[in-house]
Short mmCIF file of C-alpha atoms (C1' of nucleotides) in Angstrom, two decimals:
data_model
loop_
_atom_site.label_atom_id
_atom_site.label_comp_id
_atom_site.label_asym_id
_atom_site.label_seq_id
_atom_site.Cartn_x
_atom_site.Cartn_y
_atom_site.Cartn_z
CA UNK A 262 -2.93 42.23 -20.73
CA UNK A 263 -3.92 45.90 -20.61
CA UNK A 264 -5.96 47.36 -17.83
CA UNK A 265 -9.02 49.10 -19.21
CA UNK A 266 -9.25 52.18 -17.03
CA UNK A 267 -12.18 51.96 -14.70
CA UNK A 268 -13.08 48.44 -15.73
CA UNK A 269 -12.65 45.93 -12.94
CA UNK A 270 -10.60 42.80 -13.39
CA UNK A 271 -12.76 39.77 -13.89
CA UNK A 272 -12.19 37.08 -11.30
CA UNK A 273 -13.17 33.42 -11.19
CA UNK A 274 -13.22 31.56 -7.89
CA UNK A 275 -12.59 27.82 -7.92
CA UNK A 276 -13.06 26.08 -4.59
CA UNK A 277 -15.16 23.20 -3.41
CA UNK A 278 -15.97 24.90 -0.11
CA UNK A 279 -18.89 27.22 -0.55
CA UNK A 280 -18.00 29.08 2.60
CA UNK A 281 -14.55 29.84 1.25
CA UNK A 282 -16.06 31.08 -1.99
CA UNK A 283 -18.37 33.25 0.04
CA UNK A 284 -15.48 34.61 2.05
CA UNK A 285 -13.50 35.43 -1.06
CA UNK A 286 -16.43 37.13 -2.67
CA UNK A 287 -16.87 39.23 0.42
CA UNK A 288 -13.19 40.09 0.35
CA UNK A 289 -13.43 41.25 -3.21
CA UNK A 290 -16.64 43.18 -2.85
CA UNK A 291 -14.60 45.62 -0.81
CA UNK A 292 -12.44 46.44 -3.77
CA UNK A 293 -13.88 48.00 -6.90
CA UNK A 294 -10.88 46.96 -8.92
CA UNK A 295 -12.08 43.37 -8.94
CA UNK A 296 -15.34 41.76 -9.92
CA UNK A 297 -16.20 38.14 -9.31
CA UNK A 298 -17.83 36.97 -12.51
CA UNK A 299 -18.24 33.35 -11.51
CA UNK A 300 -17.58 30.49 -9.17
CA UNK A 301 -16.81 26.85 -9.69
CA UNK A 302 -16.91 24.09 -7.11
CA UNK A 303 -14.17 22.09 -8.77
CA UNK A 304 -11.63 21.88 -11.54
CA UNK A 305 -13.88 20.13 -13.99
CA UNK A 306 -16.67 22.58 -13.36
CA UNK A 307 -14.36 25.50 -14.08
CA UNK A 308 -12.89 23.97 -17.18
CA UNK A 309 -16.21 22.99 -18.67
CA UNK A 310 -17.81 26.33 -17.98
CA UNK A 311 -14.96 28.17 -19.69
CA UNK A 312 -15.16 25.77 -22.61
CA UNK A 313 -18.84 26.64 -22.95
CA UNK A 314 -17.98 30.31 -23.32
CA UNK A 315 -17.47 31.45 -19.76
CA UNK A 316 -19.82 33.08 -17.32
CA UNK A 317 -22.51 35.04 -19.12
CA UNK A 318 -20.13 35.09 -22.03
CA UNK A 319 -17.36 36.56 -19.93
CA UNK A 320 -13.95 35.00 -19.47
CA UNK A 321 -12.04 35.72 -16.28
CA UNK A 322 -8.64 37.33 -16.21
CA UNK A 323 -7.73 36.15 -12.75
CA UNK A 324 -8.49 32.77 -11.24
CA UNK A 325 -8.34 32.06 -7.52
CA UNK A 326 -7.91 28.33 -7.28
CA UNK A 327 -8.03 25.99 -4.36
CA UNK A 328 -5.34 23.36 -4.37
CA UNK A 329 -7.12 20.39 -2.87
CA UNK A 330 -10.33 19.54 -4.61
CA UNK A 331 -12.05 16.20 -4.89
CA UNK A 332 -12.60 16.01 -8.63
CA UNK A 333 -9.63 17.66 -10.28
CA UNK A 334 -6.49 18.72 -8.48
CA UNK A 335 -5.73 22.44 -8.45
CA UNK A 336 -2.36 21.92 -10.09
CA UNK A 337 -3.88 19.76 -12.76
CA UNK A 338 -6.66 22.26 -13.37
CA UNK A 339 -4.11 25.05 -13.58
CA UNK A 340 -2.21 23.18 -16.26
CA UNK A 341 -5.39 22.39 -18.15
CA UNK A 342 -6.74 25.93 -18.01
CA UNK A 343 -3.48 27.55 -19.03
CA UNK A 344 -3.07 25.26 -22.01
CA UNK A 345 -6.36 26.61 -23.31
CA UNK A 346 -6.24 30.16 -21.97
CA UNK A 347 -2.59 31.13 -21.59
CA UNK A 348 -3.43 34.71 -20.57
CA UNK A 349 -5.15 33.63 -17.36
CA UNK A 350 -3.44 34.69 -14.17
CA UNK A 351 -3.96 31.86 -11.73
CA UNK A 352 -3.37 32.24 -8.02
CA UNK A 353 -3.26 29.06 -5.99
CA UNK A 354 -5.01 29.19 -2.62
CA UNK A 355 -4.28 26.54 -0.08
CA UNK A 356 -4.48 25.63 3.56
CA UNK A 357 -1.26 23.69 3.64
CA UNK A 358 2.25 24.58 2.75
CA UNK A 359 3.74 21.54 1.09
CA UNK A 360 7.10 22.07 -0.49
CA UNK A 361 6.42 19.81 -3.45
CA UNK A 362 3.00 21.25 -4.16
CA UNK A 363 4.40 24.76 -4.33
CA UNK A 364 6.95 23.69 -6.89
CA UNK A 365 4.34 21.84 -8.91
CA UNK A 366 1.97 24.78 -8.82
CA UNK A 367 4.55 27.24 -10.05
CA UNK A 368 5.71 24.80 -12.70
CA UNK A 369 2.11 24.41 -13.81
CA UNK A 370 2.09 28.14 -14.45
CA UNK A 371 0.40 29.60 -11.42
CA UNK A 372 1.59 33.14 -10.81
CA UNK A 373 1.29 32.99 -7.03
CA UNK A 374 0.72 30.61 -4.20
CA UNK A 375 -1.17 32.08 -1.29
CA UNK A 376 -2.12 30.60 2.06
CA UNK A 377 -5.74 30.75 3.10
CA UNK A 378 -4.71 32.34 6.35
CA UNK A 379 -3.99 35.65 4.64
CA UNK A 380 -6.07 38.73 5.17
CA UNK A 381 -8.07 40.49 2.49
CA UNK A 382 -5.31 43.07 2.13
CA UNK A 383 -2.67 40.48 1.45
CA UNK A 384 -4.79 38.60 -1.03
CA UNK A 385 -5.60 41.74 -2.95
CA UNK A 386 -1.94 42.63 -2.94
CA UNK A 387 -1.17 39.26 -4.49
CA UNK A 388 -3.90 39.80 -7.06
CA UNK A 389 -2.46 43.15 -8.01
CA UNK A 390 0.84 41.39 -8.45
CA UNK A 391 -0.85 38.78 -10.58
CA UNK A 392 -2.11 41.46 -12.95
CA UNK A 393 1.44 42.59 -13.51
CA UNK A 394 2.45 38.96 -13.71
CA UNK A 395 4.60 39.44 -10.66
CA UNK A 396 4.55 36.66 -8.11
CA UNK A 397 3.75 37.90 -4.64
CA UNK A 398 4.60 35.29 -2.06
CA UNK A 399 5.00 35.40 1.65
CA UNK A 400 8.37 34.42 3.02
CA UNK A 401 6.85 31.12 4.14
CA UNK A 402 5.87 30.25 0.62
CA UNK A 403 9.08 31.34 -1.02
CA UNK A 404 11.02 29.32 1.53
CA UNK A 405 8.88 26.31 0.75
CA UNK A 406 9.54 26.87 -2.94
CA UNK A 407 13.29 26.90 -2.57
CA UNK A 408 13.16 23.97 -0.16
CA UNK A 409 11.02 22.05 -2.62
CA UNK A 410 13.42 22.75 -5.44
CA UNK A 411 16.37 21.62 -3.37
CA UNK A 412 14.57 18.46 -2.37
CA UNK A 413 13.78 17.72 -5.95
CA UNK A 414 17.30 18.25 -7.22
CA UNK A 415 18.59 16.19 -4.33
CA UNK A 416 16.10 13.44 -4.93
CA UNK A 417 17.07 13.32 -8.56
CA UNK A 418 20.18 11.54 -7.43
CA UNK A 419 18.48 9.22 -4.98
CA UNK A 420 19.57 5.66 -5.55
CA UNK A 421 19.22 6.08 -9.30
CA UNK A 422 15.44 5.95 -9.05
CA UNK A 423 13.55 8.08 -11.51
CA UNK A 424 10.94 10.63 -10.47
CA UNK A 425 8.14 8.34 -11.55
CA UNK A 426 9.58 5.35 -9.78
CA UNK A 427 9.81 7.31 -6.58
CA UNK A 428 6.19 8.33 -6.90
CA UNK A 429 5.19 4.71 -7.34
CA UNK A 430 7.37 3.67 -4.43
CA UNK A 431 5.73 6.15 -2.10
CA UNK A 432 2.30 4.92 -3.08
CA UNK A 433 3.36 1.33 -2.50
CA UNK A 434 4.60 2.49 0.90
CA UNK A 435 1.06 3.68 1.58
CA UNK A 436 -0.27 0.21 0.92
CA UNK A 437 -1.93 0.98 -2.41
CA UNK A 438 -2.29 -1.71 -5.04
CA UNK A 439 -1.37 -1.37 -8.71
CA UNK A 440 -4.86 -0.48 -9.85
CA UNK A 441 -5.04 2.24 -7.23
CA UNK A 442 -1.65 3.61 -8.14
CA UNK A 443 -2.56 3.67 -11.81
CA UNK A 444 -5.69 5.65 -11.05
CA UNK A 445 -3.80 8.04 -8.82
CA UNK A 446 -1.11 8.73 -11.40
CA UNK A 447 -3.44 8.51 -14.37
CA UNK A 448 -1.50 5.73 -16.06
CA UNK A 449 -2.43 2.18 -16.91
CA UNK A 450 -1.94 -0.72 -14.57
CA UNK A 451 0.54 -2.10 -17.09
CA UNK A 452 2.76 0.92 -16.70
CA UNK A 453 2.55 0.69 -12.96
CA UNK A 454 3.72 -2.90 -13.17
CA UNK A 455 6.65 -1.81 -15.29
CA UNK A 456 7.68 0.73 -12.69
CA UNK A 457 7.26 -1.79 -9.89
CA UNK A 458 9.39 -4.32 -11.73
CA UNK A 459 12.07 -1.72 -12.29
CA UNK A 460 11.93 -0.75 -8.63
CA UNK A 461 12.31 -4.35 -7.54
CA UNK A 462 15.28 -4.77 -9.86
CA UNK A 463 17.00 -1.54 -8.84
CA UNK A 464 16.44 -2.06 -5.12
CA UNK A 465 17.24 -5.77 -5.38
CA UNK A 466 14.07 -6.80 -3.60
CA UNK A 467 11.51 -9.54 -4.16
CA UNK A 468 8.07 -8.00 -3.82
CA UNK A 469 6.08 -4.86 -3.05
CA UNK A 470 5.90 -5.59 0.64
CA UNK A 471 9.67 -5.41 0.85
CA UNK A 472 9.55 -2.19 -1.16
CA UNK A 473 7.10 -0.71 1.34
CA UNK A 474 9.32 -1.70 4.25
CA UNK A 475 12.35 -0.35 2.41
CA UNK A 476 10.69 3.03 1.92
CA UNK A 477 9.66 3.19 5.56
CA UNK A 478 13.15 2.31 6.77
CA UNK A 479 14.56 5.06 4.58
CA UNK A 480 12.05 7.44 6.09
CA UNK A 481 10.56 8.22 2.71
CA UNK A 482 7.04 7.22 3.54
CA UNK A 483 4.43 9.56 4.92
CA UNK A 484 3.61 9.39 8.61
CA UNK A 485 6.29 6.74 8.87
CA UNK B 158 -30.37 27.10 27.44
CA UNK B 159 -33.42 29.23 26.88
CA UNK B 160 -33.99 31.26 23.78
CA UNK B 161 -34.64 34.88 24.61
CA UNK B 162 -37.39 35.78 22.18
CA UNK B 163 -36.09 38.13 19.54
CA UNK B 164 -32.54 37.99 20.83
CA UNK B 165 -30.18 36.40 18.36
CA UNK B 166 -27.98 33.47 19.32
CA UNK B 167 -24.45 34.56 19.96
CA UNK B 168 -21.92 32.85 17.75
CA UNK B 169 -18.17 32.56 17.96
CA UNK B 170 -16.15 31.58 14.89
CA UNK B 171 -12.86 29.77 15.40
CA UNK B 172 -10.84 29.24 12.25
CA UNK B 173 -7.31 30.12 11.24
CA UNK B 174 -8.38 31.03 7.73
CA UNK B 175 -9.60 34.57 7.64
CA UNK B 176 -11.38 33.96 4.39
CA UNK B 177 -13.37 31.15 5.94
CA UNK B 178 -14.28 33.37 8.86
CA UNK B 179 -15.37 36.01 6.41
CA UNK B 180 -17.47 33.50 4.52
CA UNK B 181 -19.14 32.29 7.66
CA UNK B 182 -19.88 35.80 8.82
CA UNK B 183 -21.44 36.54 5.48
CA UNK B 184 -23.52 33.37 5.77
CA UNK B 185 -24.79 34.40 9.16
CA UNK B 186 -25.49 38.01 8.31
CA UNK B 187 -28.31 36.65 6.20
CA UNK B 188 -30.02 35.25 9.24
CA UNK B 189 -31.20 37.53 12.03
CA UNK B 190 -31.45 34.60 14.42
CA UNK B 191 -27.67 34.54 14.73
CA UNK B 192 -25.14 37.17 15.58
CA UNK B 193 -21.41 36.72 15.30
CA UNK B 194 -20.01 38.24 18.44
CA UNK B 195 -16.41 37.32 17.84
CA UNK B 196 -13.78 35.49 15.92
CA UNK B 197 -10.66 33.62 16.89
CA UNK B 198 -7.86 32.51 14.65
CA UNK B 199 -7.02 29.50 16.73
CA UNK B 200 -7.90 27.38 19.73
CA UNK B 201 -5.68 29.21 22.18
CA UNK B 202 -6.99 32.55 21.02
CA UNK B 203 -10.56 31.43 21.61
CA UNK B 204 -9.86 29.93 24.99
CA UNK B 205 -7.92 32.91 26.28
CA UNK B 206 -10.46 35.42 25.08
CA UNK B 207 -13.27 33.56 26.81
CA UNK B 208 -11.18 33.30 29.95
CA UNK B 209 -10.78 37.09 29.85
CA UNK B 210 -14.52 37.49 29.90
CA UNK B 211 -15.50 36.98 26.31
CA UNK B 212 -16.05 39.39 23.51
CA UNK B 213 -17.10 42.79 24.83
CA UNK B 214 -18.18 40.94 27.91
CA UNK B 215 -20.35 38.57 25.91
CA UNK B 216 -20.00 34.83 25.94
CA UNK B 217 -21.07 32.86 22.84
CA UNK B 218 -23.74 30.20 22.90
CA UNK B 219 -22.68 28.54 19.68
CA UNK B 220 -19.13 27.95 18.48
CA UNK B 221 -18.25 27.14 14.88
CA UNK B 222 -14.87 25.48 15.11
CA UNK B 223 -12.40 24.48 12.46
CA UNK B 224 -10.85 21.09 13.03
CA UNK B 225 -7.36 21.61 11.71
CA UNK B 226 -5.64 24.55 13.22
CA UNK B 227 -1.95 25.12 13.72
CA UNK B 228 -1.84 26.03 17.39
CA UNK B 229 -4.53 24.00 19.11
CA UNK B 230 -6.47 21.21 17.48
CA UNK B 231 -10.21 21.66 17.10
CA UNK B 232 -10.95 18.55 19.11
CA UNK B 233 -8.61 19.59 21.86
CA UNK B 234 -10.08 23.07 21.92
CA UNK B 235 -13.56 21.62 22.05
CA UNK B 236 -12.66 19.56 25.08
CA UNK B 237 -10.99 22.51 26.77
CA UNK B 238 -13.85 24.91 26.11
CA UNK B 239 -16.55 22.50 27.23
CA UNK B 240 -14.75 21.72 30.45
CA UNK B 241 -15.03 25.41 31.34
CA UNK B 242 -18.29 26.28 29.60
CA UNK B 243 -20.42 23.13 29.44
CA UNK B 244 -23.38 24.98 27.94
CA UNK B 245 -21.54 25.83 24.74
CA UNK B 246 -22.86 24.20 21.60
CA UNK B 247 -19.85 23.47 19.45
CA UNK B 248 -20.12 22.60 15.80
CA UNK B 249 -17.01 21.21 14.15
CA UNK B 250 -16.28 22.48 10.65
CA UNK B 251 -13.85 20.63 8.49
CA UNK B 252 -12.65 20.06 4.98
CA UNK B 253 -11.92 16.40 5.38
CA UNK B 254 -14.01 13.50 6.46
CA UNK B 255 -11.79 11.31 8.60
CA UNK B 256 -13.52 8.53 10.43
CA UNK B 257 -11.43 8.81 13.56
CA UNK B 258 -11.68 12.57 13.77
CA UNK B 259 -15.45 12.42 13.68
CA UNK B 260 -15.49 10.03 16.58
CA UNK B 261 -13.03 12.13 18.54
CA UNK B 262 -14.99 15.28 17.90
CA UNK B 263 -18.26 13.81 19.09
CA UNK B 264 -16.56 12.28 22.09
CA UNK B 265 -15.08 15.66 22.91
CA UNK B 266 -18.62 16.94 23.09
CA UNK B 267 -19.21 18.63 19.75
CA UNK B 268 -22.86 18.57 18.87
CA UNK B 269 -22.35 18.34 15.13
CA UNK B 270 -19.69 17.75 12.53
CA UNK B 271 -20.19 19.68 9.31
CA UNK B 272 -18.22 19.67 6.09
CA UNK B 273 -17.04 22.98 4.72
CA UNK B 274 -18.62 22.16 1.41
CA UNK B 275 -22.10 22.77 2.80
CA UNK B 276 -24.25 25.69 1.76
CA UNK B 277 -25.45 28.44 4.07
CA UNK B 278 -28.83 26.75 4.38
CA UNK B 279 -27.36 23.51 5.55
CA UNK B 280 -25.07 25.16 8.05
CA UNK B 281 -27.87 27.18 9.53
CA UNK B 282 -29.95 24.06 9.73
CA UNK B 283 -27.17 22.40 11.70
CA UNK B 284 -26.96 25.43 13.95
CA UNK B 285 -30.66 25.31 14.64
CA UNK B 286 -30.15 21.70 15.57
CA UNK B 287 -27.30 22.69 17.83
CA UNK B 288 -29.56 25.03 19.76
CA UNK B 289 -31.88 22.13 20.49
CA UNK B 290 -28.82 20.02 21.21
CA UNK B 291 -29.78 17.79 18.30
CA UNK B 292 -26.93 16.64 16.09
CA UNK B 293 -27.57 17.34 12.42
CA UNK B 294 -25.23 15.38 10.25
CA UNK B 295 -25.14 14.55 6.60
CA UNK B 296 -25.25 10.90 5.69
CA UNK B 297 -21.56 11.13 4.80
CA UNK B 298 -20.72 12.21 8.30
CA UNK B 299 -22.93 9.76 10.10
CA UNK B 300 -21.50 6.96 8.01
CA UNK B 301 -18.01 8.10 8.92
CA UNK B 302 -19.05 8.13 12.55
CA UNK B 303 -20.30 4.57 12.55
CA UNK B 304 -17.30 3.44 10.51
CA UNK B 305 -14.99 5.16 12.94
CA UNK B 306 -16.66 3.52 15.91
CA UNK B 307 -16.42 0.12 14.34
CA UNK B 308 -12.76 0.66 13.56
CA UNK B 309 -12.08 1.73 17.08
CA UNK B 310 -13.85 -1.17 18.71
CA UNK B 311 -11.97 -3.43 16.35
CA UNK B 312 -8.65 -1.81 17.09
CA UNK B 313 -9.26 -2.08 20.80
CA UNK B 314 -9.14 -5.81 20.33
CA UNK B 315 -6.19 -5.59 17.99
CA UNK B 316 -4.19 -6.33 21.06
CA UNK B 317 -6.37 -9.41 20.83
CA UNK B 318 -4.01 -10.78 18.25
CA UNK B 319 -2.93 -14.21 19.27
CA UNK B 320 0.67 -15.08 19.93
CA UNK B 321 0.95 -16.93 16.66
CA UNK B 322 -0.63 -14.11 14.72
CA UNK B 323 1.81 -11.64 16.17
CA UNK B 324 4.69 -13.89 15.14
CA UNK B 325 3.36 -14.06 11.61
CA UNK B 326 2.78 -10.33 11.53
CA UNK B 327 6.36 -9.60 12.54
CA UNK B 328 7.65 -11.89 9.81
CA UNK B 329 5.42 -10.19 7.27
CA UNK B 330 6.86 -6.91 8.51
CA UNK B 331 10.28 -8.29 7.62
CA UNK B 332 9.16 -8.87 4.06
CA UNK B 333 9.00 -12.66 4.23
CA UNK B 334 6.58 -14.58 2.03
CA UNK B 335 4.23 -17.30 3.21
CA UNK B 336 6.55 -20.17 2.30
CA UNK B 337 9.37 -18.52 4.21
CA UNK B 338 7.20 -17.90 7.22
CA UNK B 339 6.00 -21.47 7.19
CA UNK B 340 9.56 -22.77 7.17
CA UNK B 341 10.56 -20.38 9.93
CA UNK B 342 7.69 -21.41 12.17
CA UNK B 343 7.71 -25.07 11.11
CA UNK B 344 4.13 -24.98 9.94
CA UNK B 345 2.57 -25.50 6.54
CA UNK B 346 2.00 -22.70 4.08
CA UNK B 347 -1.71 -23.33 4.46
CA UNK B 348 -1.58 -22.51 8.12
CA UNK B 349 0.36 -19.38 7.42
CA UNK B 350 -2.34 -18.30 5.02
CA UNK B 351 -4.94 -18.88 7.68
CA UNK B 352 -3.07 -16.64 10.09
CA UNK B 353 -2.59 -13.98 7.44
CA UNK B 354 -6.28 -14.02 6.60
CA UNK B 355 -7.15 -13.69 10.26
CA UNK B 356 -4.71 -10.81 10.62
CA UNK B 357 -6.22 -9.02 7.65
CA UNK B 358 -9.67 -9.45 9.08
CA UNK B 359 -8.77 -8.33 12.58
CA UNK B 360 -6.77 -5.34 11.42
CA UNK B 361 -9.26 -4.47 8.71
CA UNK B 362 -6.62 -4.30 6.00
CA UNK B 363 -6.48 -5.53 2.43
CA UNK B 364 -3.14 -7.22 1.93
CA UNK B 365 0.19 -8.15 3.50
CA UNK B 366 1.84 -4.95 2.36
CA UNK B 367 -0.60 -2.95 4.44
CA UNK B 368 0.04 -5.32 7.33
CA UNK B 369 3.77 -4.65 7.05
CA UNK B 370 3.21 -0.91 7.03
CA UNK B 371 0.81 -1.23 9.94
CA UNK B 372 3.38 -3.10 12.01
CA UNK B 373 6.04 -0.53 11.20
CA UNK B 374 3.78 2.36 12.12
CA UNK B 375 3.02 0.68 15.43
CA UNK B 376 6.72 0.30 15.98
CA UNK B 377 6.39 -3.46 16.24
CA UNK B 378 8.82 -4.31 13.49
CA UNK B 379 12.52 -4.91 13.94
CA UNK B 380 14.88 -2.13 12.89
CA UNK B 381 11.73 -0.17 11.99
"C1'" DT C 244 -18.51 -32.94 30.07
"C1'" DT C 245 -19.31 -29.47 27.26
"C1'" DT C 246 -17.82 -25.29 25.41
"C1'" DC C 247 -14.72 -22.29 23.44
"C1'" DG C 248 -10.62 -20.37 21.48
"C1'" DC C 249 -6.37 -21.34 19.25
"C1'" DC C 250 -3.49 -23.83 16.14
"C1'" DT C 251 -3.22 -26.84 12.63
"C1'" DC C 252 -4.14 -28.51 7.79
"C1'" DG C 253 -6.61 -29.58 3.39
"C1'" DG C 254 -8.96 -28.17 -1.01
"C1'" DT C 255 -10.75 -24.93 -4.34
"C1'" DC C 256 -11.05 -20.74 -6.64
"C1'" DT C 257 -10.31 -15.94 -8.10
"C1'" DG C 258 -7.55 -12.08 -8.40
"C1'" DT C 259 -3.32 -9.83 -8.25
"C1'" DA C 260 1.65 -9.66 -8.62
"C1'" DG C 261 5.48 -9.83 -11.12
"C1'" DA C 262 8.64 -11.61 -14.99
"C1'" DC C 263 9.50 -11.26 -19.67
"C1'" DT C 264 9.27 -9.48 -24.33
"C1'" DG C 265 8.42 -5.98 -27.54
"C1'" DA C 266 7.51 -1.38 -28.93
"C1'" DG C 267 6.48 3.71 -29.74
"C1'" DG C 268 7.13 8.61 -28.46
"C1'" DG C 269 9.45 12.49 -26.38
"C1'" DA C 270 13.25 15.00 -24.49
"C1'" DA C 271 17.95 15.84 -23.86
"C1'" DA C 272 22.57 15.13 -24.69
"C1'" DT C 273 26.48 14.26 -28.06
"C1'" DA D 143 21.25 13.02 -36.66
"C1'" DT D 144 21.99 9.55 -33.57
"C1'" DT D 145 22.05 7.84 -29.12
"C1'" DT D 146 20.23 7.38 -24.69
"C1'" DC D 147 16.99 7.57 -21.06
"C1'" DC D 148 12.43 7.84 -19.46
"C1'" DC D 149 7.58 7.08 -19.72
"C1'" DT D 150 4.13 4.76 -21.71
"C1'" DC D 151 1.44 0.46 -23.00
"C1'" DA D 152 0.45 -4.35 -24.72
"C1'" DG D 153 0.32 -9.41 -24.31
"C1'" DT D 154 1.42 -13.68 -22.13
"C1'" DC D 155 2.49 -16.59 -18.49
"C1'" DT D 156 3.65 -18.37 -13.83
"C1'" DA D 157 3.45 -17.94 -9.07
"C1'" DC D 158 1.65 -16.26 -5.08
"C1'" DA D 159 -1.95 -14.16 -2.32
"C1'" DG D 160 -6.01 -14.38 -0.10
"C1'" DA D 161 -11.09 -15.73 0.38
"C1'" DC D 162 -13.97 -19.30 1.57
"C1'" DC D 163 -15.14 -23.87 2.75
"C1'" DG D 164 -14.54 -27.61 6.07
"C1'" DA D 165 -12.25 -30.23 9.79
"C1'" DG D 166 -9.42 -32.35 13.66
"C1'" DG D 167 -6.59 -31.92 17.99
"C1'" DC D 168 -5.72 -29.63 22.22
"C1'" DG D 169 -5.93 -27.05 26.46
"C1'" DA D 170 -8.43 -24.01 29.55
"C1'" DA D 171 -12.65 -22.60 31.60
"C1'" DA D 172 -17.69 -23.11 32.96
#
DNA sequence: TTTCGCCTCGGTCTGTAGACTGAGGGAAAT
DNA sequence: ATTTCCCTCAGTCTACAGACCGAGGCGAAA
């Protein structure tokens, strides 16, 4: 990825909040090194537009991507985009600092993870880092990253449950049914049932209600 | 609240995300009827600045307030501000549509509740409504409001669970099945089902797993 | 006495849960 | 190269869950 002297880096903004897109555009208008070539209000929108040849035939080099979007998750979109366009530099923008999400985002190939509370200066600094493929993260974010990694490695040993089983367990602990869980995890209801059966066997319990209680007692459930 | 002809309405933006503030300011620069006189990055910031006399001695007439902020909640800030400055017109801005939050916001005195996904046009329309003290809400929001009110009125009676229903609920929260519960309480499985159905209706939940979680969240369950 | 709420029980019916069996693919370890 | 583990999915079957219907007894309140 060579910088053509004098040519601004082409930026795509993906966020479902128009006012955030507007704010970002305003940020970047201040800096001649970047040019916003397009906006998308969701992951699907972004993906489809790129598949159709980009914005006025242009492909972005940098993508600023919101994490929480209604149609396609930012992490998921990151994975999808990078599988097609591996040279994209994707920066995740988010309001919340969730340890797991940070890990997922970086795993998905995002170069940086930036909180929406940052100033224009800090964002542009992160974007400059992105060009050089150098992650620029605040100490908050890097702490969350290491915490998330620790949690994950720790939870790998938890009760001999697999990653997937734990995901299913947490959703059960939220009161979701199998159909719901399948939709959430993008797997069939059959597979969900398999995981539930395995959970019941491993935890030596009789039904999903007991699983939900179990998770809450262990403090694994959200807002428990 | 009289409109001085030709004088723009003074707006205060309260949001912890600088890029949202920037976006909003850019929105409002397009409209001469509004002038952003100040910004705050949180509830406390806003409150303290107003207490010190406002922004360059000016007090806002309209406040655009984010709901989720780290230091002081948008609803809380709304309540606090209105108790001091009852003429403020506060519009809540948020990313998420939570039934309860909508109700709380309106109760706190916010004139409107607007999603961050709206366009500049729609926001300005809501602000014009705010001037006239007329709530302008999308159908999404008004539905959430009515849903939230229903839920609340229902949950006020949730203490209207009968003795028997509470007993059944606690047993469900222990992970017992209907047969078990029937044996425990010396009643038929049919009667247990009746109580469970009534519980589901009163608590507005879908199945016994959600009932168990509900009881645990309320702290009603044993060893919860 | 009538009314009302609660508890009790029955039947029917549909949908989901969960057990059980079998099977293919991928990734990592040996 | 083989084993092993995990994730995935299918089909079948039984049991339970829960909705919806109706109904009787019982005690407290109007």
